[in-house]
Amino acid sequence: MKLQSRVLLLYFIIALLVLVLIGGVLPSSLHKQNLNTVSGHYIDQLQHIDFAISNFISSVKYDVHELATNEDVRARDDAEFTSFLNASEDSFFYTIGPQEQEIVNILKGYQLTHPYVDSVYMGRENGAFIRAFPRARPTAYDPRTRPWYILAMSNPGEIMVTEPYQAVTTPDVNIGIVTTLLDERGDPYGVVGADITLVSLTNYISRFDVGDDAEMILADKNGMILASRNSSLLFGDIRSILGEQTEPFLTVNEGVIVLNDRYLIHYTSPELG
């Protein structure tokens, strides 16, 4: 092959490589760079939101602890406190004494000043149950069998956050923040708690602006959807949305998942999990 032909062939190969670089590698590199920039921006936002939610939960924990140390709430003579153990919806009526009314006033005062808290309550070893506001329906009810009571009594002295659980007399799904009442010997004799519904949690995170085309979903460590503007998703399984992509979502602390030409940017709360 003549030198001139070799030079022309070399130029052709170089030009072809440049075209491949511009047409293939460079756009891919720019796309990855842009995606990293965008995902970094959204993860920063998610970290700020996580900070706000963690502070919100922490503040309720602190408040529940304060309620559990209140002398009126701790009153030991609970024989006459309201009980629903043998209640009949047709015939039940409240007979609240002065001591119980004082407790009701304390619980009600807290709930009225904390709009994202949906219920404040206390259960006792004898089955008594006091709420800030009357139950939706006075059906038979034993607080000692409920998830919030069992969790707290299994962890005396600790402030616990329950898994989401179904309410008895309403369609609400609740997350309870609970702690025990301890006597002088450190033995538990009751539980005080505050509930946040998934709807209230959604209302809380909806205050944060993540962009016009973005939607935020909050899920727990098992993939249960705790908050979403789409109410039909609440208490559902994230697997119904992510399918085969669920595993990296649940096991990787943060990242980007491509889902039907859309991007899901996820972040795991270090404190809440």
mmCIF file of C-alpha atoms in Angstrom:
data_model
loop_
_atom_site.group_PDB
_atom_site.id
_atom_site.type_symbol
_atom_site.label_atom_id
_atom_site.label_comp_id
_atom_site.label_asym_id
_atom_site.label_seq_id
_atom_site.Cartn_x
_atom_site.Cartn_y
_atom_site.Cartn_z
ATOM 1 C CA MET A 1 0.000 0.000 0.000
ATOM 2 C CA LYS A 2 1.335 3.426 -0.967
ATOM 3 C CA LEU A 3 2.242 5.870 1.809
ATOM 4 C CA GLN A 4 -0.466 8.284 0.650
ATOM 5 C CA SER A 5 -3.083 5.543 0.885
ATOM 6 C CA ARG A 6 -1.844 4.583 4.343
ATOM 7 C CA VAL A 7 -2.089 8.187 5.529
ATOM 8 C CA LEU A 8 -5.603 8.513 4.118
ATOM 9 C CA LEU A 9 -6.609 5.239 5.803
ATOM 10 C CA LEU A 10 -5.129 6.441 9.086
ATOM 11 C CA TYR A 11 -7.043 9.719 8.839
ATOM 12 C CA PHE A 12 -10.210 7.770 8.077
ATOM 13 C CA ILE A 13 -9.740 5.555 11.149
ATOM 14 C CA ILE A 14 -9.046 8.579 13.368
ATOM 15 C CA ALA A 15 -12.141 10.363 12.005
ATOM 16 C CA LEU A 16 -14.217 7.246 12.600
ATOM 17 C CA LEU A 17 -12.985 6.983 16.199
ATOM 18 C CA VAL A 18 -13.815 10.651 16.779
ATOM 19 C CA LEU A 19 -17.326 10.125 15.411
ATOM 20 C CA VAL A 20 -17.800 7.063 17.636
ATOM 21 C CA LEU A 21 -16.574 9.072 20.625
ATOM 22 C CA ILE A 22 -18.872 11.996 19.881
ATOM 23 C CA GLY A 23 -21.850 9.895 18.849
ATOM 24 C CA GLY A 24 -21.655 7.169 21.474
ATOM 25 C CA VAL A 25 -19.192 7.426 24.332
ATOM 26 C CA LEU A 26 -19.451 11.183 24.912
ATOM 27 C CA PRO A 27 -23.278 11.347 25.143
ATOM 28 C CA SER A 28 -23.217 8.341 27.462
ATOM 29 C CA SER A 29 -20.595 10.031 29.618
ATOM 30 C CA LEU A 30 -22.524 13.312 29.659
ATOM 31 C CA HIS A 31 -25.750 11.459 30.489
ATOM 32 C CA LYS A 32 -24.068 9.708 33.402
ATOM 33 C CA GLN A 33 -22.583 12.994 34.593
ATOM 34 C CA ASN A 34 -25.977 14.725 34.401
ATOM 35 C CA LEU A 35 -27.668 11.815 36.189
ATOM 36 C CA ASN A 36 -25.084 11.941 38.970
ATOM 37 C CA THR A 37 -25.656 15.687 39.335
ATOM 38 C CA VAL A 38 -29.449 15.345 39.438
ATOM 39 C CA SER A 39 -29.416 12.345 41.780
ATOM 40 C CA GLY A 40 -26.967 14.136 44.083
ATOM 41 C CA HIS A 41 -29.337 17.108 44.205
ATOM 42 C CA TYR A 42 -32.324 14.932 45.105
ATOM 43 C CA ILE A 43 -30.389 12.916 47.677
ATOM 44 C CA ASP A 44 -29.439 16.213 49.335
ATOM 45 C CA GLN A 45 -33.135 17.066 49.445
ATOM 46 C CA LEU A 46 -34.000 13.644 50.858
ATOM 47 C CA GLN A 47 -31.386 14.096 53.571
ATOM 48 C CA HIS A 48 -32.988 17.397 54.590
ATOM 49 C CA ILE A 49 -36.421 15.751 54.642
ATOM 50 C CA ASP A 50 -35.037 12.832 56.658
ATOM 51 C CA PHE A 51 -33.610 15.318 59.160
ATOM 52 C CA ALA A 52 -37.038 16.948 59.525
ATOM 53 C CA ILE A 53 -38.890 13.620 59.907
ATOM 54 C CA SER A 54 -36.307 12.312 62.397
ATOM 55 C CA ASN A 55 -36.668 15.493 64.452
ATOM 56 C CA PHE A 56 -40.450 15.169 64.273
ATOM 57 C CA ILE A 57 -40.374 11.576 65.558
ATOM 58 C CA SER A 58 -37.794 12.518 68.202
ATOM 59 C CA SER A 59 -39.984 15.358 69.443
ATOM 60 C CA VAL A 60 -42.947 12.993 69.844
ATOM 61 C CA LYS A 61 -40.687 10.543 71.700
ATOM 62 C CA TYR A 62 -39.662 13.310 74.076
ATOM 63 C CA ASP A 63 -43.283 14.354 74.589
ATOM 64 C CA VAL A 64 -44.393 10.781 75.324
ATOM 65 C CA HIS A 65 -41.592 10.513 77.888
ATOM 66 C CA GLU A 66 -42.817 13.743 79.497
ATOM 67 C CA LEU A 67 -46.376 12.407 79.644
ATOM 68 C CA ALA A 68 -45.129 9.205 81.282
ATOM 69 C CA THR A 69 -43.421 11.200 84.036
ATOM 70 C CA ASN A 70 -46.456 13.410 84.765
ATOM 71 C CA GLU A 71 -47.690 12.716 88.311
ATOM 72 C CA ASP A 72 -51.377 12.839 87.359
ATOM 73 C CA VAL A 73 -50.879 10.466 84.428
ATOM 74 C CA ARG A 74 -48.920 8.135 86.723
ATOM 75 C CA ALA A 75 -51.737 7.898 89.317
ATOM 76 C CA ARG A 76 -51.726 4.337 90.667
ATOM 77 C CA ASP A 77 -55.361 4.110 91.785
ATOM 78 C CA ASP A 78 -56.841 3.045 88.447
ATOM 79 C CA ALA A 79 -59.645 0.761 89.626
ATOM 80 C CA GLU A 80 -62.306 3.252 88.495
ATOM 81 C CA PHE A 81 -60.668 4.260 85.219
ATOM 82 C CA THR A 82 -62.644 3.641 82.017
ATOM 83 C CA SER A 83 -62.559 0.039 80.819
ATOM 84 C CA PHE A 84 -63.869 -1.401 77.555
ATOM 85 C CA LEU A 85 -63.137 -5.021 78.451
ATOM 86 C CA ASN A 86 -66.826 -5.939 78.544
ATOM 87 C CA ALA A 87 -68.192 -2.942 76.654
ATOM 88 C CA SER A 88 -71.262 -3.191 74.452
ATOM 89 C CA GLU A 89 -71.616 -0.591 71.734
ATOM 90 C CA ASP A 90 -75.359 -0.367 72.383
ATOM 91 C CA SER A 91 -75.216 0.260 76.114
ATOM 92 C CA PHE A 92 -71.792 1.685 76.986
ATOM 93 C CA PHE A 93 -71.540 5.162 78.484
ATOM 94 C CA TYR A 94 -68.627 7.037 80.016
ATOM 95 C CA THR A 95 -68.462 7.643 83.768
ATOM 96 C CA ILE A 96 -65.286 9.644 84.232
ATOM 97 C CA GLY A 97 -64.143 10.553 87.739
ATOM 98 C CA PRO A 98 -62.072 13.617 88.742
ATOM 99 C CA GLN A 99 -58.690 11.845 88.608
ATOM 100 C CA GLU A 100 -59.369 10.344 85.195
ATOM 101 C CA GLN A 101 -60.706 13.666 83.908
ATOM 102 C CA GLU A 102 -57.435 15.320 84.882
ATOM 103 C CA ILE A 103 -55.558 12.727 82.817
ATOM 104 C CA VAL A 104 -57.948 13.216 79.885
ATOM 105 C CA ASN A 105 -57.338 16.974 80.041
ATOM 106 C CA ILE A 106 -53.558 16.464 79.926
ATOM 107 C CA LEU A 107 -53.740 14.075 76.973
ATOM 108 C CA LYS A 108 -56.231 16.293 75.153
ATOM 109 C CA GLY A 109 -54.098 19.396 75.702
ATOM 110 C CA TYR A 110 -51.150 17.655 74.094
ATOM 111 C CA GLN A 111 -53.112 16.352 71.098
ATOM 112 C CA LEU A 112 -54.747 19.716 70.398
ATOM 113 C CA THR A 113 -51.361 21.443 70.245
ATOM 114 C CA HIS A 114 -49.736 18.798 68.017
ATOM 115 C CA PRO A 115 -51.721 18.639 64.746
ATOM 116 C CA TYR A 116 -49.847 15.659 63.272
ATOM 117 C CA VAL A 117 -50.573 13.487 66.316
ATOM 118 C CA ASP A 118 -53.900 11.696 65.873
ATOM 119 C CA SER A 119 -54.370 9.955 69.195
ATOM 120 C CA VAL A 120 -52.916 10.128 72.704
ATOM 121 C CA TYR A 121 -53.783 7.354 75.130
ATOM 122 C CA MET A 122 -52.913 5.229 78.143
ATOM 123 C CA GLY A 123 -53.516 1.554 78.900
ATOM 124 C CA ARG A 124 -53.174 -0.087 82.306
ATOM 125 C CA GLU A 125 -52.430 -3.579 83.586
ATOM 126 C CA ASN A 126 -56.020 -3.977 84.750
ATOM 127 C CA GLY A 127 -57.285 -3.337 81.202
ATOM 128 C CA ALA A 128 -58.295 0.295 81.779
ATOM 129 C CA PHE A 129 -57.945 2.559 78.758
ATOM 130 C CA ILE A 130 -57.977 6.370 78.612
ATOM 131 C CA ARG A 131 -57.823 8.539 75.478
ATOM 132 C CA ALA A 132 -57.643 12.260 74.841
ATOM 133 C CA PHE A 133 -60.960 11.976 72.966
ATOM 134 C CA PRO A 134 -63.692 9.318 73.093
ATOM 135 C CA ARG A 135 -63.270 6.303 70.845
ATOM 136 C CA ALA A 136 -65.070 6.361 67.488
ATOM 137 C CA ARG A 137 -67.157 3.398 68.692
ATOM 138 C CA PRO A 138 -67.185 2.005 72.248
ATOM 139 C CA THR A 139 -66.684 -1.622 71.241
ATOM 140 C CA ALA A 140 -65.132 -4.277 73.485
ATOM 141 C CA TYR A 141 -61.427 -3.509 73.663
ATOM 142 C CA ASP A 142 -58.460 -4.815 75.646
ATOM 143 C CA PRO A 143 -55.414 -2.526 75.341
ATOM 144 C CA ARG A 144 -53.156 -5.282 76.683
ATOM 145 C CA THR A 145 -53.570 -7.259 73.463
ATOM 146 C CA ARG A 146 -52.695 -4.385 71.139
ATOM 147 C CA PRO A 147 -49.314 -4.133 69.336
ATOM 148 C CA TRP A 148 -48.388 -0.833 70.988
ATOM 149 C CA TYR A 149 -48.981 -2.166 74.506
ATOM 150 C CA ILE A 150 -47.155 -5.445 73.906
ATOM 151 C CA LEU A 151 -44.131 -3.673 72.365
ATOM 152 C CA ALA A 152 -43.794 -1.201 75.235
ATOM 153 C CA MET A 153 -44.230 -3.836 77.962
ATOM 154 C CA SER A 154 -41.576 -5.967 76.262
ATOM 155 C CA ASN A 155 -39.152 -3.021 76.480
ATOM 156 C CA PRO A 156 -39.804 -1.397 79.888
ATOM 157 C CA GLY A 157 -38.304 2.042 80.295
ATOM 158 C CA GLU A 158 -37.585 2.420 76.573
ATOM 159 C CA ILE A 159 -39.401 4.678 74.112
ATOM 160 C CA MET A 160 -40.441 2.490 71.205
ATOM 161 C CA VAL A 161 -41.854 3.044 67.713
ATOM 162 C CA THR A 162 -44.299 0.378 66.543
ATOM 163 C CA GLU A 163 -44.613 -1.177 63.135
ATOM 164 C CA PRO A 164 -47.681 0.214 61.300
ATOM 165 C CA TYR A 165 -50.857 -1.398 62.633
ATOM 166 C CA GLN A 166 -54.565 -1.255 61.805
ATOM 167 C CA ALA A 167 -56.853 0.707 64.124
ATOM 168 C CA VAL A 168 -59.829 -1.129 65.634
ATOM 169 C CA THR A 169 -62.732 1.276 65.095
ATOM 170 C CA THR A 170 -61.492 3.370 62.142
ATOM 171 C CA PRO A 171 -59.802 2.574 58.794
ATOM 172 C CA ASP A 172 -56.643 4.356 59.966
ATOM 173 C CA VAL A 173 -53.243 2.706 59.929
ATOM 174 C CA ASN A 174 -51.168 3.958 62.844
ATOM 175 C CA ILE A 175 -47.569 4.212 63.924
ATOM 176 C CA GLY A 176 -47.389 4.333 67.718
ATOM 177 C CA ILE A 177 -44.698 5.977 69.835
ATOM 178 C CA VAL A 178 -45.004 4.389 73.259
ATOM 179 C CA THR A 179 -43.339 3.909 76.625
ATOM 180 C CA THR A 180 -44.133 2.232 79.935
ATOM 181 C CA LEU A 181 -45.213 3.656 83.254
ATOM 182 C CA LEU A 182 -42.763 2.319 85.858
ATOM 183 C CA ASP A 183 -43.298 2.047 89.610
ATOM 184 C CA GLU A 184 -40.690 2.727 92.304
ATOM 185 C CA ARG A 185 -39.134 -0.706 91.754
ATOM 186 C CA GLY A 186 -38.929 -0.209 88.007
ATOM 187 C CA ASP A 187 -41.805 -2.579 87.258
ATOM 188 C CA PRO A 188 -44.214 -1.539 84.464
ATOM 189 C CA TYR A 189 -47.887 -1.051 85.290
ATOM 190 C CA GLY A 190 -49.135 0.638 82.133
ATOM 191 C CA VAL A 191 -48.267 2.222 78.793
ATOM 192 C CA VAL A 192 -48.577 5.779 77.468
ATOM 193 C CA GLY A 193 -48.509 6.447 73.745
ATOM 194 C CA ALA A 194 -49.185 8.778 70.842
ATOM 195 C CA ASP A 195 -50.234 7.667 67.359
ATOM 196 C CA ILE A 196 -49.469 9.145 63.963
ATOM 197 C CA THR A 197 -51.610 7.873 61.081
ATOM 198 C CA LEU A 198 -50.145 7.224 57.646
ATOM 199 C CA VAL A 199 -52.413 9.970 56.275
ATOM 200 C CA SER A 200 -50.972 12.456 58.769
ATOM 201 C CA LEU A 201 -47.456 11.335 57.928
ATOM 202 C CA THR A 202 -48.239 11.927 54.238
ATOM 203 C CA ASN A 203 -49.606 15.383 55.066
ATOM 204 C CA TYR A 204 -46.414 16.111 56.972
ATOM 205 C CA ILE A 205 -44.007 15.169 54.173
ATOM 206 C CA SER A 206 -46.245 16.819 51.551
ATOM 207 C CA ARG A 207 -45.081 20.163 52.915
ATOM 208 C CA PHE A 208 -41.719 19.555 51.268
ATOM 209 C CA ASP A 209 -41.367 20.622 47.629
ATOM 210 C CA VAL A 210 -39.384 18.074 45.603
ATOM 211 C CA GLY A 211 -40.257 19.504 42.181
ATOM 212 C CA ASP A 212 -43.295 19.588 39.907
ATOM 213 C CA ASP A 213 -42.549 16.299 38.148
ATOM 214 C CA ALA A 214 -41.336 14.433 41.238
ATOM 215 C CA GLU A 215 -43.314 12.351 43.688
ATOM 216 C CA MET A 216 -42.106 11.265 47.107
ATOM 217 C CA ILE A 217 -42.850 7.930 48.777
ATOM 218 C CA LEU A 218 -41.827 6.908 52.288
ATOM 219 C CA ALA A 219 -41.415 3.180 52.947
ATOM 220 C CA ASP A 220 -40.265 1.193 55.967
ATOM 221 C CA LYS A 221 -37.442 -1.354 56.071
ATOM 222 C CA ASN A 222 -39.800 -4.119 54.925
ATOM 223 C CA GLY A 223 -41.084 -2.174 51.925
ATOM 224 C CA MET A 224 -44.426 -1.109 53.407
ATOM 225 C CA ILE A 225 -45.493 2.266 51.994
ATOM 226 C CA LEU A 226 -45.980 4.685 54.891
ATOM 227 C CA ALA A 227 -46.542 7.942 53.044
ATOM 228 C CA SER A 228 -47.602 8.843 49.506
ATOM 229 C CA ARG A 229 -49.810 11.458 47.893
ATOM 230 C CA ASN A 230 -51.556 8.528 46.195
ATOM 231 C CA SER A 231 -53.690 7.335 49.115
ATOM 232 C CA SER A 232 -54.375 3.991 47.422
ATOM 233 C CA LEU A 233 -50.709 3.081 47.928
ATOM 234 C CA LEU A 234 -50.737 3.551 51.715
ATOM 235 C CA PHE A 235 -50.095 0.376 53.717
ATOM 236 C CA GLY A 236 -49.226 -1.327 50.417
ATOM 237 C CA ASP A 237 -46.029 -3.084 49.361
ATOM 238 C CA ILE A 238 -43.337 -1.221 47.425
ATOM 239 C CA ARG A 239 -42.846 -4.432 45.434
ATOM 240 C CA SER A 240 -46.039 -3.638 43.548
ATOM 241 C CA ILE A 241 -44.218 -0.605 42.116
ATOM 242 C CA LEU A 242 -40.612 -1.746 41.871
ATOM 243 C CA GLY A 243 -40.987 -5.424 41.040
ATOM 244 C CA GLU A 244 -37.532 -6.948 40.482
ATOM 245 C CA GLN A 245 -35.902 -3.665 41.477
ATOM 246 C CA THR A 246 -37.136 -4.008 45.067
ATOM 247 C CA GLU A 247 -34.014 -5.781 46.354
ATOM 248 C CA PRO A 248 -31.554 -2.939 45.648
ATOM 249 C CA PHE A 249 -34.093 -0.455 47.004
ATOM 250 C CA LEU A 250 -34.268 -2.295 50.345
ATOM 251 C CA THR A 251 -30.598 -3.243 50.663
ATOM 252 C CA VAL A 252 -28.626 -0.295 49.227
ATOM 253 C CA ASN A 253 -28.466 2.834 51.395
ATOM 254 C CA GLU A 254 -28.840 5.243 48.498
ATOM 255 C CA GLY A 255 -28.863 5.144 44.735
ATOM 256 C CA VAL A 256 -30.767 5.434 41.474
ATOM 257 C CA ILE A 257 -33.160 2.849 40.044
ATOM 258 C CA VAL A 258 -34.352 3.048 36.430
ATOM 259 C CA LEU A 259 -38.043 2.219 36.279
ATOM 260 C CA ASN A 260 -40.010 2.386 33.011
ATOM 261 C CA ASP A 261 -37.996 5.312 31.624
ATOM 262 C CA ARG A 262 -38.258 7.107 34.959
ATOM 263 C CA TYR A 263 -35.698 7.404 37.712
ATOM 264 C CA LEU A 264 -36.300 6.493 41.337
ATOM 265 C CA ILE A 265 -33.750 8.149 43.607
ATOM 266 C CA HIS A 266 -33.764 6.552 47.049
ATOM 267 C CA TYR A 267 -32.155 7.265 50.405
ATOM 268 C CA THR A 268 -32.204 5.301 53.671
ATOM 269 C CA SER A 269 -32.538 7.197 56.941
ATOM 270 C CA PRO A 270 -29.566 6.425 59.236
ATOM 271 C CA GLU A 271 -31.728 6.984 62.327
ATOM 272 C CA LEU A 272 -35.133 5.646 61.298
ATOM 273 C CA GLY A 273 -33.887 2.866 59.007
#
